[in-house]
PDB file of C-alpha atoms in Angstrom:
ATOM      1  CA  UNK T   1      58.654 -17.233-155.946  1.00 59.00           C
ATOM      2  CA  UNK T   2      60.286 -20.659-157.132  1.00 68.00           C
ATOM      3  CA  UNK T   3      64.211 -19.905-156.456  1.00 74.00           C
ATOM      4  CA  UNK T   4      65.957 -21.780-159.593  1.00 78.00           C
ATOM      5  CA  UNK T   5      62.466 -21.837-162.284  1.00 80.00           C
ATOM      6  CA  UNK T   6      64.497 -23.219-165.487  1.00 83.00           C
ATOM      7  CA  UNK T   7      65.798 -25.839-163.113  1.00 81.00           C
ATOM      8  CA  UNK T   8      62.733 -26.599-161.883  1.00 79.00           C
ATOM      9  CA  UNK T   9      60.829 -26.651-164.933  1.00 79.00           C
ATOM     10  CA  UNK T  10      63.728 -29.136-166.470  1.00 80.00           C
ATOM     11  CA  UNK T  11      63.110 -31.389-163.443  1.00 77.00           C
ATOM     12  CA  UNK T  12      59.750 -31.370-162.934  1.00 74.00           C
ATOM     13  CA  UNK T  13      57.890 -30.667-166.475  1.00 77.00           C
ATOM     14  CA  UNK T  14      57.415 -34.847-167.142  1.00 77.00           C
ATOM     15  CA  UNK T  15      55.381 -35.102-163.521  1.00 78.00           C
ATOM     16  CA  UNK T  16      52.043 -33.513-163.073  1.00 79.00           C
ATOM     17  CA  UNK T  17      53.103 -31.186-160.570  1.00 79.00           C
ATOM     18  CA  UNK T  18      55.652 -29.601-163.101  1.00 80.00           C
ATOM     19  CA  UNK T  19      53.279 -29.803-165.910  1.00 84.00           C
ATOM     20  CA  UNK T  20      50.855 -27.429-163.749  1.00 84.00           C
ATOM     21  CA  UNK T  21      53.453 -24.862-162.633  1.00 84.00           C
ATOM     22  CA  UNK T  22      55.649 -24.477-166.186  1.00 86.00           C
ATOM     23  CA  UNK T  23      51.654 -23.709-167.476  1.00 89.00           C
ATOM     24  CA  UNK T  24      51.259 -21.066-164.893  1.00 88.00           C
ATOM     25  CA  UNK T  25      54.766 -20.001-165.863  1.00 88.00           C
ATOM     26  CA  UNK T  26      54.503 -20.137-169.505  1.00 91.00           C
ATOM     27  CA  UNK T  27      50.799 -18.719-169.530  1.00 92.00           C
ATOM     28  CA  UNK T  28      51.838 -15.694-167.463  1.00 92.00           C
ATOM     29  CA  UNK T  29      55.064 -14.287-168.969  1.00 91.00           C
ATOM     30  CA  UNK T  30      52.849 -15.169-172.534  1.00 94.00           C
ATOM     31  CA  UNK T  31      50.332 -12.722-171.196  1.00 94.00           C
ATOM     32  CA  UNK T  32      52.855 -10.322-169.072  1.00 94.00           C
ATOM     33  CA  UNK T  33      55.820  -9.748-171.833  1.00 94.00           C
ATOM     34  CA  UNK T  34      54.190 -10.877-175.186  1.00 92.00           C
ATOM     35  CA  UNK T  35      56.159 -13.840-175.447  1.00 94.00           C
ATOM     36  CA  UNK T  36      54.753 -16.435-177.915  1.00 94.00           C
ATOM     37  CA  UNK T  37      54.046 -20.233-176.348  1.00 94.00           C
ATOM     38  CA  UNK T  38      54.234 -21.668-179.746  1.00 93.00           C
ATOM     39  CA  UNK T  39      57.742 -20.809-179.875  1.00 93.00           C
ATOM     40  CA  UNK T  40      57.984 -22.978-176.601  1.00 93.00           C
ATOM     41  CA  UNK T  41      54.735 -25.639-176.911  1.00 92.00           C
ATOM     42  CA  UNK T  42      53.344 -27.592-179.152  1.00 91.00           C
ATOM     43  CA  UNK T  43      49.963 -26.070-180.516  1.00 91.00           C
ATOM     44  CA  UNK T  44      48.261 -28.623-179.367  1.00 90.00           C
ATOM     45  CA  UNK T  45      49.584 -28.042-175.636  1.00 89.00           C
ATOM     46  CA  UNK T  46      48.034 -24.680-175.673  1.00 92.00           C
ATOM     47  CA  UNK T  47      44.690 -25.202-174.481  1.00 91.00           C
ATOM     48  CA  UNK T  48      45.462 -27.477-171.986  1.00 89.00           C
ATOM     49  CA  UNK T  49      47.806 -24.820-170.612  1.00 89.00           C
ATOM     50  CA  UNK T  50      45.228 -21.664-170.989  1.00 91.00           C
ATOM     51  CA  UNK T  51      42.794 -24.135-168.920  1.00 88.00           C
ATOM     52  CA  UNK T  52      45.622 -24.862-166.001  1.00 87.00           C
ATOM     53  CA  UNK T  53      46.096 -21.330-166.099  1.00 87.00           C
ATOM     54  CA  UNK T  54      42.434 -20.529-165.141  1.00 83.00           C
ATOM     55  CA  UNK T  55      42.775 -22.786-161.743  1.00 85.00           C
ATOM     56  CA  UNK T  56      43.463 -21.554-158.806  1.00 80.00           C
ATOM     57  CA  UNK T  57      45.095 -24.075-156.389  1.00 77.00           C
ATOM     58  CA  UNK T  58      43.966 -22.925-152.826  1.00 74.00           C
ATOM     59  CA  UNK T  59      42.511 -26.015-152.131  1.00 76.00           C
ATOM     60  CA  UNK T  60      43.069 -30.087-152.176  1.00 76.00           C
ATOM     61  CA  UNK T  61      39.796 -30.144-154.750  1.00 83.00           C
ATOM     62  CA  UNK T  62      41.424 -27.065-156.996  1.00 82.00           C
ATOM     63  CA  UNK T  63      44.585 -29.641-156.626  1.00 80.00           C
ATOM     64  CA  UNK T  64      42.445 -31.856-157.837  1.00 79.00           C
ATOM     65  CA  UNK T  65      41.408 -29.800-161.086  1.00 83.00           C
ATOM     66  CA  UNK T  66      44.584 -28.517-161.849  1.00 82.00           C
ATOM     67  CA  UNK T  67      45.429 -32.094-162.038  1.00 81.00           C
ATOM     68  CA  UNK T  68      42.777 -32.742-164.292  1.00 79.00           C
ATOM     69  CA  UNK T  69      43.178 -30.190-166.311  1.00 81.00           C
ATOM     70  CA  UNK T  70      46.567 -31.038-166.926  1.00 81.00           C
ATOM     71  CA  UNK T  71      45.968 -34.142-168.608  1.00 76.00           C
ATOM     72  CA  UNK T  72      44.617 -32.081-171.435  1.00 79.00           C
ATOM     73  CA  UNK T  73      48.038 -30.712-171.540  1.00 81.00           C
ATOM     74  CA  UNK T  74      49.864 -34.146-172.896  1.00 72.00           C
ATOM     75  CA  UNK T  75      53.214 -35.462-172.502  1.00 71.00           C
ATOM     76  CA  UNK T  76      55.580 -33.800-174.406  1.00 71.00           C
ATOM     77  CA  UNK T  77      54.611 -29.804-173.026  1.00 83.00           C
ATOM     78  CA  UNK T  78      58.160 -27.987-174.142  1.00 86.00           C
ATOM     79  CA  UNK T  79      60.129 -28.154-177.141  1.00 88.00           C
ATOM     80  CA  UNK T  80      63.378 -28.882-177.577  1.00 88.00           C
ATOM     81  CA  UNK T  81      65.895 -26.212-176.109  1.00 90.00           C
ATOM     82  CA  UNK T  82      62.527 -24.109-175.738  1.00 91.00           C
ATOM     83  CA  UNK T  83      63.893 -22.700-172.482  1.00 90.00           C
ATOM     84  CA  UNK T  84      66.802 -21.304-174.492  1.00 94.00           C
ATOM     85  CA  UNK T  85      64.874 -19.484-176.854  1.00 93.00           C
ATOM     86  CA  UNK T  86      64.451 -15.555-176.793  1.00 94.00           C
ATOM     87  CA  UNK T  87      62.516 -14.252-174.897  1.00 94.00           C
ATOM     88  CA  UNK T  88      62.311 -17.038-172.274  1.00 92.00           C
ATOM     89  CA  UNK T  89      65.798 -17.599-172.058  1.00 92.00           C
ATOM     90  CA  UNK T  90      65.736 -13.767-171.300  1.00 91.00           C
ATOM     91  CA  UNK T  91      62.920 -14.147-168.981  1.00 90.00           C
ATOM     92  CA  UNK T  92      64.023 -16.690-166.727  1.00 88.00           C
ATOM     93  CA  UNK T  93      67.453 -15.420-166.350  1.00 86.00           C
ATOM     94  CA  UNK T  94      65.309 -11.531-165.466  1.00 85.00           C
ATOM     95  CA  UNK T  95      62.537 -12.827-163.559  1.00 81.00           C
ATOM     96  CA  UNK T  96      65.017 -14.989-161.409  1.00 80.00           C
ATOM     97  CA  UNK T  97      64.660 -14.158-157.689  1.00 79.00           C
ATOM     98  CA  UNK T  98      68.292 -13.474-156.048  1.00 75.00           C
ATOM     99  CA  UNK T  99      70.227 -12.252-159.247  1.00 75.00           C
ATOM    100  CA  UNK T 100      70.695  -8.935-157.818  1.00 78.00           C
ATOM    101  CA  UNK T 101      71.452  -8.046-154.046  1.00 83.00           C
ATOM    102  CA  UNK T 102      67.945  -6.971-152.773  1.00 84.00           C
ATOM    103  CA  UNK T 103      68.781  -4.095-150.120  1.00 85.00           C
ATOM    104  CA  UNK T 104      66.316  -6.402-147.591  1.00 92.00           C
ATOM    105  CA  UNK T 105      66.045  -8.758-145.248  1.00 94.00           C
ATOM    106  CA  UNK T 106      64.611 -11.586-146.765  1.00 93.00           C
ATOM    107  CA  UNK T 107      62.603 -14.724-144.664  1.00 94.00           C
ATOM    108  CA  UNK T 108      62.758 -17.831-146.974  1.00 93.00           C
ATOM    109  CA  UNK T 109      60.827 -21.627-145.298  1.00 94.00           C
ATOM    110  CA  UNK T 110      61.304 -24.965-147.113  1.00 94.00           C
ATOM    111  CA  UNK T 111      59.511 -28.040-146.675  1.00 95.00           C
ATOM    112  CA  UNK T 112      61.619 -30.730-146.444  1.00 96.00           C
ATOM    113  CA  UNK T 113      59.269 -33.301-148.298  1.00 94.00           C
ATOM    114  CA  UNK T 114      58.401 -31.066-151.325  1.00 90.00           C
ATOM    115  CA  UNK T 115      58.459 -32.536-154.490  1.00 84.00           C
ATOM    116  CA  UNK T 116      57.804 -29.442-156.537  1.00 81.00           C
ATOM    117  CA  UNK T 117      60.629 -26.948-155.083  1.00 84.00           C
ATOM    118  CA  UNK T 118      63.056 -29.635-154.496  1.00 85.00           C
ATOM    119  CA  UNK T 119      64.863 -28.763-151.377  1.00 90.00           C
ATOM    120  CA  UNK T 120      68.181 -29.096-152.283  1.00 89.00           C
ATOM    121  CA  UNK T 121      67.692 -26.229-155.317  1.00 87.00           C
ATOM    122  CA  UNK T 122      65.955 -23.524-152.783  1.00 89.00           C
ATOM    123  CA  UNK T 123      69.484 -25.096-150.086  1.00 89.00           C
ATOM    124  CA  UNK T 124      71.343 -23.745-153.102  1.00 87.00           C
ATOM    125  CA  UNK T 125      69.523 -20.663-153.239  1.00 88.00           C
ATOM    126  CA  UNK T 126      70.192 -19.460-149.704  1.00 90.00           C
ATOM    127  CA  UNK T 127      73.747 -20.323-149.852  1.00 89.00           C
ATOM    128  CA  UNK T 128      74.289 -18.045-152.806  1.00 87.00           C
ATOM    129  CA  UNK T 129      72.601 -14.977-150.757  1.00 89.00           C
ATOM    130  CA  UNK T 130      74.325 -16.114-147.691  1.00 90.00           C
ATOM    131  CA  UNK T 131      77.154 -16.111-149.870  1.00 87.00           C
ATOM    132  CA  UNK T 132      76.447 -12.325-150.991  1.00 86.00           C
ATOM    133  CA  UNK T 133      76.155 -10.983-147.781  1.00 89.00           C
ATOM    134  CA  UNK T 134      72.322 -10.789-148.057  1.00 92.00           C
ATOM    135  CA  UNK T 135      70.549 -11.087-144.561  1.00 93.00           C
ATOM    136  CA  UNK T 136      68.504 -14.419-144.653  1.00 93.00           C
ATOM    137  CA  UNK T 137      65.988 -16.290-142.322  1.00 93.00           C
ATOM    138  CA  UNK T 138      66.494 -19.676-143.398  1.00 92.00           C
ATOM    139  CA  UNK T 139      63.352 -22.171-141.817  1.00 92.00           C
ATOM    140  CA  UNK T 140      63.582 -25.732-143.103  1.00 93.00           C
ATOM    141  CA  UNK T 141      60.431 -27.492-142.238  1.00 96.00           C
ATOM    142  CA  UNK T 142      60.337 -31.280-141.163  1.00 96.00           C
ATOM    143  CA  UNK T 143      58.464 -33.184-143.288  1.00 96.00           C
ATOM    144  CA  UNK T 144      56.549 -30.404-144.631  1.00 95.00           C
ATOM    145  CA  UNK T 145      55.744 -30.687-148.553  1.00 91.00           C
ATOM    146  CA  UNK T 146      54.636 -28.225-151.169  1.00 86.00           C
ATOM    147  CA  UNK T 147      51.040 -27.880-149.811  1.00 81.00           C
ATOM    148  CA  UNK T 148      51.800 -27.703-146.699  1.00 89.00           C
ATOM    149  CA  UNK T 149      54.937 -25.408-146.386  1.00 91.00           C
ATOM    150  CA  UNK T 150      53.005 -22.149-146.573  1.00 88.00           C
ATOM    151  CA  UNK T 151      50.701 -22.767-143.810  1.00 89.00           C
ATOM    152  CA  UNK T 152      52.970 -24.321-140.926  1.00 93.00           C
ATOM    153  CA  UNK T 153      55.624 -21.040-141.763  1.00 94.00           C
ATOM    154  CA  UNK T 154      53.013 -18.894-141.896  1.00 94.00           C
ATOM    155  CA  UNK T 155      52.887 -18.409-138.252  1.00 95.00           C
ATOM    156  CA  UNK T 156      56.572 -17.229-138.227  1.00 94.00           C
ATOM    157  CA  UNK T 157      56.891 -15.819-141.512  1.00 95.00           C
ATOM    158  CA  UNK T 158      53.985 -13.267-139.863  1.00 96.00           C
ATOM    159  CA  UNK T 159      56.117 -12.650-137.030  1.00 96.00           C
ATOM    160  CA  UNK T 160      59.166 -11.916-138.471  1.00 96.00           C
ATOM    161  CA  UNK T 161      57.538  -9.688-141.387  1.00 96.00           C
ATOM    162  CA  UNK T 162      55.627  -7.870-137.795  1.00 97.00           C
ATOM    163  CA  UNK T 163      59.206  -7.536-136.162  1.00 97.00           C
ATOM    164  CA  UNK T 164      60.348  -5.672-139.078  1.00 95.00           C
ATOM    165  CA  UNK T 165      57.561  -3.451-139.267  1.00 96.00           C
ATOM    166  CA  UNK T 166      58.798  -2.844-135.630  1.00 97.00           C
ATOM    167  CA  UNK T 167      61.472  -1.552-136.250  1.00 96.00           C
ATOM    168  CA  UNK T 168      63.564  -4.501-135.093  1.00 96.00           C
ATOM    169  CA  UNK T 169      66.678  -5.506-136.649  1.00 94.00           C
ATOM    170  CA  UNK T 170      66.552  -8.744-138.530  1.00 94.00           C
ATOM    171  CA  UNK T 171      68.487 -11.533-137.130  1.00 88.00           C
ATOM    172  CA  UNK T 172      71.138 -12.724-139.729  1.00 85.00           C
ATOM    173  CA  UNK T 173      70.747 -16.656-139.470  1.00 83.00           C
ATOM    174  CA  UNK T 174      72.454 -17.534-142.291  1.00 82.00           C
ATOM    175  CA  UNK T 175      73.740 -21.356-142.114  1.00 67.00           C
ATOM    176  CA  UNK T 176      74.471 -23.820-144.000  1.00 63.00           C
ATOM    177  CA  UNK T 177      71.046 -25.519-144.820  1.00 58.00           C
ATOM    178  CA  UNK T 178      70.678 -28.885-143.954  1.00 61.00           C
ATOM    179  CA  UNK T 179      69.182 -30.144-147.019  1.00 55.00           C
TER     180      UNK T 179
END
């Protein structure tokens, strides 16, 4: 899950990239909890935003549709102060991975080229569970973006997760990220 999402919807909602993921955001907690988007959208954002929320980005050519899709979307997708308005406010602070100690291990990787989860705000991320005593395995990944990150971890994320399942202890490598 995306670490910080109001920060990265606030960043990222004017680029394409953003557009597509606060419309998977915003679509799903509309359908999940209730929540209204036309307390958060413009009306005429809303179909652009129930068609994003219909792709499924697997692939460079669903990349390609999402983007496409997204132009139905328009400039201007939130409101004013719409992330401070119950119930998103509510929902982002809820739904925000790392608020409460998680009992775990956890295994977080980071591309160090995305421009979707900005590096620096998932670097934050880890140092606030480091912080809190939570057991992390931090991977940065070289030049790795959004796209990619998933499938060069994937090999170790499998690993670890199989290690566990072993029985083995998880190594604690928390550091101070890089990023």
């Amino acid at each position: 899950p995306a670490t910080e999402l109001r920060q990265l919807l606030e960043d990222d909602v004017s680029e394409r990239a953003g557009k597509i993921l606060t419309a998977y955001a915003l679509w799903s907690w509309a359908e999940v909890f209730d929540a209204s988007l036309r307390d958060v959208v413009p009306p005429s954002a809303i179909p652009g935003i129930e068609r994003v929320a219909r792709d499924c980005v697997e692939s460079a050519g669903e990349g390609y549709r999402a983007g496409f899709d997204s132009l139905e979307i328009g400039y201007a997708i939130l409101r004013g102060g719409a992330l401070d308005r119950q119930p998103w406010s509510r929902l982002l602070a809820e739904n925000r991975p790392g608020a409460q100690r998680t009992g775990a291990p956890l295994y977080v990787a980071q591309g160090t080229e995305d421009p979707i989860v900005r590096p620096a705000v998932t670097a934050d991320f880890v140092r606030s569970l480091c912080g809190r005593g939570e057991v992390v395995r931090y991977e940065e990944l070289p030049g790795a973006t959004h796209s990619r990150a998933a499938r060069v971890s994937a090999s170790q994320a499998i690993q670890w997760m199989k290690a566990r399942f072993d029985g083995q202890p998880a190594p604690d490598t928390c550091i101070e990220p890089k990023l």
